[in-house]
Amino acid sequence: MLGFSLVTTVPDAAPFVFAWLKRDEVNVFLNSVGSVKDSLPDLAARPIGGTNTLFLVVEAETTADGIDALFDSVKSKARVVMPLKDQFYGMREFGIEDPDGYVIFAAQRIP
């Protein structure tokens, strides 16, 4: 309905725990609550409606100048829910909780 195309899913067949949708330059990543229960138990335990997250993509010449610098600038100012880490899907990312309890993920493609 919104014109997004499916880029990939995990696993390849339903039931899915992750889906990547794309329309033009807009990317949408969807995760099931169950997919984060082991790695992010605080997020998985939130009631439906309290699980909204925001995912930001950082663009910079290097990860040191981009995602690493961003993490260094916010890690002492917000509760870190996922430390900086390299993901299997080619992104270096971290997650923080904002003052209202929303979870914000920031990521940068690993060269």
PDB file of C-alpha atoms in Angstrom:
ATOM      1  CA  MET A   1       0.000   0.000   0.000  1.00  0.00           C
ATOM      2  CA  LEU A   2       2.801   2.430   0.782  1.00  0.00           C
ATOM      3  CA  GLY A   3       5.032   1.438  -2.130  1.00  0.00           C
ATOM      4  CA  PHE A   4       7.784  -0.265  -0.153  1.00  0.00           C
ATOM      5  CA  SER A   5       9.673  -3.237  -1.565  1.00  0.00           C
ATOM      6  CA  LEU A   6      10.909  -6.132   0.507  1.00  0.00           C
ATOM      7  CA  VAL A   7      14.723  -6.201   0.545  1.00  0.00           C
ATOM      8  CA  THR A   8      15.319  -9.178   2.823  1.00  0.00           C
ATOM      9  CA  THR A   9      13.897 -11.166   5.716  1.00  0.00           C
ATOM     10  CA  VAL A  10      15.264 -13.336   8.499  1.00  0.00           C
ATOM     11  CA  PRO A  11      14.671 -16.203   8.098  1.00  0.00           C
ATOM     12  CA  ASP A  12      13.942 -16.533   4.374  1.00  0.00           C
ATOM     13  CA  ALA A  13      10.474 -18.007   5.040  1.00  0.00           C
ATOM     14  CA  ALA A  14       7.747 -17.087   7.533  1.00  0.00           C
ATOM     15  CA  PRO A  15       7.459 -16.718  10.450  1.00  0.00           C
ATOM     16  CA  PHE A  16       9.862 -13.765  10.183  1.00  0.00           C
ATOM     17  CA  VAL A  17      11.822 -12.162  13.018  1.00  0.00           C
ATOM     18  CA  PHE A  18      13.217  -9.346  10.846  1.00  0.00           C
ATOM     19  CA  ALA A  19      12.182  -7.598   7.641  1.00  0.00           C
ATOM     20  CA  TRP A  20      13.905  -4.836   5.672  1.00  0.00           C
ATOM     21  CA  LEU A  21      11.647  -2.691   3.491  1.00  0.00           C
ATOM     22  CA  LYS A  22      12.762   0.068   1.123  1.00  0.00           C
ATOM     23  CA  ARG A  23      11.140   2.796  -0.940  1.00  0.00           C
ATOM     24  CA  ASP A  24      13.446   5.185  -2.784  1.00  0.00           C
ATOM     25  CA  GLU A  25      15.988   6.262  -0.136  1.00  0.00           C
ATOM     26  CA  VAL A  26      13.778   5.341   2.854  1.00  0.00           C
ATOM     27  CA  ASN A  27      14.611   2.135   4.722  1.00  0.00           C
ATOM     28  CA  VAL A  28      12.317   0.534   7.306  1.00  0.00           C
ATOM     29  CA  PHE A  29      13.523  -2.270   9.570  1.00  0.00           C
ATOM     30  CA  LEU A  30      10.972  -4.369  11.437  1.00  0.00           C
ATOM     31  CA  ASN A  31      11.854  -6.786  14.243  1.00  0.00           C
ATOM     32  CA  SER A  32       9.589  -9.144  16.126  1.00  0.00           C
ATOM     33  CA  VAL A  33       9.557  -8.709  19.897  1.00  0.00           C
ATOM     34  CA  GLY A  34      10.712 -12.322  20.227  1.00  0.00           C
ATOM     35  CA  SER A  35      13.810 -11.610  18.153  1.00  0.00           C
ATOM     36  CA  VAL A  36      15.199  -9.284  20.832  1.00  0.00           C
ATOM     37  CA  LYS A  37      14.178 -11.158  23.976  1.00  0.00           C
ATOM     38  CA  ASP A  38      17.650 -12.600  24.596  1.00  0.00           C
ATOM     39  CA  SER A  39      19.825  -9.669  23.502  1.00  0.00           C
ATOM     40  CA  LEU A  40      17.577  -6.810  24.695  1.00  0.00           C
ATOM     41  CA  PRO A  41      15.323  -8.225  27.435  1.00  0.00           C
ATOM     42  CA  ASP A  42      14.250  -4.787  28.727  1.00  0.00           C
ATOM     43  CA  LEU A  43      12.938  -3.882  25.271  1.00  0.00           C
ATOM     44  CA  ALA A  44      11.211  -7.243  24.787  1.00  0.00           C
ATOM     45  CA  ALA A  45       9.465  -6.922  28.169  1.00  0.00           C
ATOM     46  CA  ARG A  46       7.754  -3.647  27.255  1.00  0.00           C
ATOM     47  CA  PRO A  47       4.005  -3.760  26.693  1.00  0.00           C
ATOM     48  CA  ILE A  48       2.717  -3.497  23.128  1.00  0.00           C
ATOM     49  CA  GLY A  49       2.725   0.192  22.305  1.00  0.00           C
ATOM     50  CA  GLY A  50       5.815   0.706  24.441  1.00  0.00           C
ATOM     51  CA  THR A  51       8.070  -1.034  21.972  1.00  0.00           C
ATOM     52  CA  ASN A  52       8.340   1.794  19.444  1.00  0.00           C
ATOM     53  CA  THR A  53      11.920   2.353  18.367  1.00  0.00           C
ATOM     54  CA  LEU A  54      13.685   4.743  16.033  1.00  0.00           C
ATOM     55  CA  PHE A  55      16.520   3.598  13.783  1.00  0.00           C
ATOM     56  CA  LEU A  56      18.946   6.223  12.425  1.00  0.00           C
ATOM     57  CA  VAL A  57      21.620   5.617   9.809  1.00  0.00           C
ATOM     58  CA  VAL A  58      24.823   7.622  10.163  1.00  0.00           C
ATOM     59  CA  GLU A  59      26.837   8.510   7.070  1.00  0.00           C
ATOM     60  CA  ALA A  60      30.504   9.451   7.472  1.00  0.00           C
ATOM     61  CA  GLU A  61      33.848   8.742   5.821  1.00  0.00           C
ATOM     62  CA  THR A  62      34.851   6.298   8.579  1.00  0.00           C
ATOM     63  CA  THR A  63      33.107   4.577  11.466  1.00  0.00           C
ATOM     64  CA  ALA A  64      35.526   6.386  13.805  1.00  0.00           C
ATOM     65  CA  ASP A  65      34.247   9.740  12.508  1.00  0.00           C
ATOM     66  CA  GLY A  66      30.639   8.548  12.376  1.00  0.00           C
ATOM     67  CA  ILE A  67      28.976   5.968  14.592  1.00  0.00           C
ATOM     68  CA  ASP A  68      31.884   5.634  17.053  1.00  0.00           C
ATOM     69  CA  ALA A  69      32.041   9.416  17.582  1.00  0.00           C
ATOM     70  CA  LEU A  70      28.259   9.598  18.017  1.00  0.00           C
ATOM     71  CA  PHE A  71      28.319   6.783  20.581  1.00  0.00           C
ATOM     72  CA  ASP A  72      31.141   8.465  22.489  1.00  0.00           C
ATOM     73  CA  SER A  73      29.138  11.701  22.619  1.00  0.00           C
ATOM     74  CA  VAL A  74      25.907  10.145  23.976  1.00  0.00           C
ATOM     75  CA  LYS A  75      26.931   7.126  26.072  1.00  0.00           C
ATOM     76  CA  SER A  76      27.294   9.144  29.277  1.00  0.00           C
ATOM     77  CA  LYS A  77      24.086  11.125  28.679  1.00  0.00           C
ATOM     78  CA  ALA A  78      21.585   8.330  28.044  1.00  0.00           C
ATOM     79  CA  ARG A  79      20.941   4.781  29.206  1.00  0.00           C
ATOM     80  CA  VAL A  80      22.663   2.438  26.748  1.00  0.00           C
ATOM     81  CA  VAL A  81      20.367  -0.498  25.939  1.00  0.00           C
ATOM     82  CA  MET A  82      22.693  -2.045  23.350  1.00  0.00           C
ATOM     83  CA  PRO A  83      26.423  -1.293  23.395  1.00  0.00           C
ATOM     84  CA  LEU A  84      28.242  -0.449  20.185  1.00  0.00           C
ATOM     85  CA  LYS A  85      28.667  -3.636  18.142  1.00  0.00           C
ATOM     86  CA  ASP A  86      29.156  -4.954  14.638  1.00  0.00           C
ATOM     87  CA  GLN A  87      26.081  -6.785  13.361  1.00  0.00           C
ATOM     88  CA  PHE A  88      26.007  -9.761  10.983  1.00  0.00           C
ATOM     89  CA  TYR A  89      24.078  -7.701   8.412  1.00  0.00           C
ATOM     90  CA  GLY A  90      26.940  -5.250   7.888  1.00  0.00           C
ATOM     91  CA  MET A  91      26.078  -2.431  10.272  1.00  0.00           C
ATOM     92  CA  ARG A  92      27.925  -1.093  13.329  1.00  0.00           C
ATOM     93  CA  GLU A  93      25.268   0.119  15.756  1.00  0.00           C
ATOM     94  CA  PHE A  94      24.156   0.937  19.289  1.00  0.00           C
ATOM     95  CA  GLY A  95      20.907   1.659  21.096  1.00  0.00           C
ATOM     96  CA  ILE A  96      19.979   4.173  23.788  1.00  0.00           C
ATOM     97  CA  GLU A  97      16.819   5.019  25.689  1.00  0.00           C
ATOM     98  CA  ASP A  98      15.578   8.619  25.555  1.00  0.00           C
ATOM     99  CA  PRO A  99      14.109  10.413  28.597  1.00  0.00           C
ATOM    100  CA  ASP A 100      10.578   9.311  27.615  1.00  0.00           C
ATOM    101  CA  GLY A 101      11.577   5.650  27.435  1.00  0.00           C
ATOM    102  CA  TYR A 102      11.720   5.338  23.646  1.00  0.00           C
ATOM    103  CA  VAL A 103      14.613   3.319  22.255  1.00  0.00           C
ATOM    104  CA  ILE A 104      16.768   4.905  19.555  1.00  0.00           C
ATOM    105  CA  PHE A 105      19.186   2.850  17.490  1.00  0.00           C
ATOM    106  CA  ALA A 106      21.946   4.448  15.424  1.00  0.00           C
ATOM    107  CA  ALA A 107      23.940   2.535  12.844  1.00  0.00           C
ATOM    108  CA  GLN A 108      26.529   2.936  10.134  1.00  0.00           C
ATOM    109  CA  ARG A 109      27.340   0.563   7.295  1.00  0.00           C
ATOM    110  CA  ILE A 110      30.666  -1.186   7.871  1.00  0.00           C
ATOM    111  CA  PRO A 111      32.986  -0.706   4.869  1.00  0.00           C
TER     112      PRO A 111
END
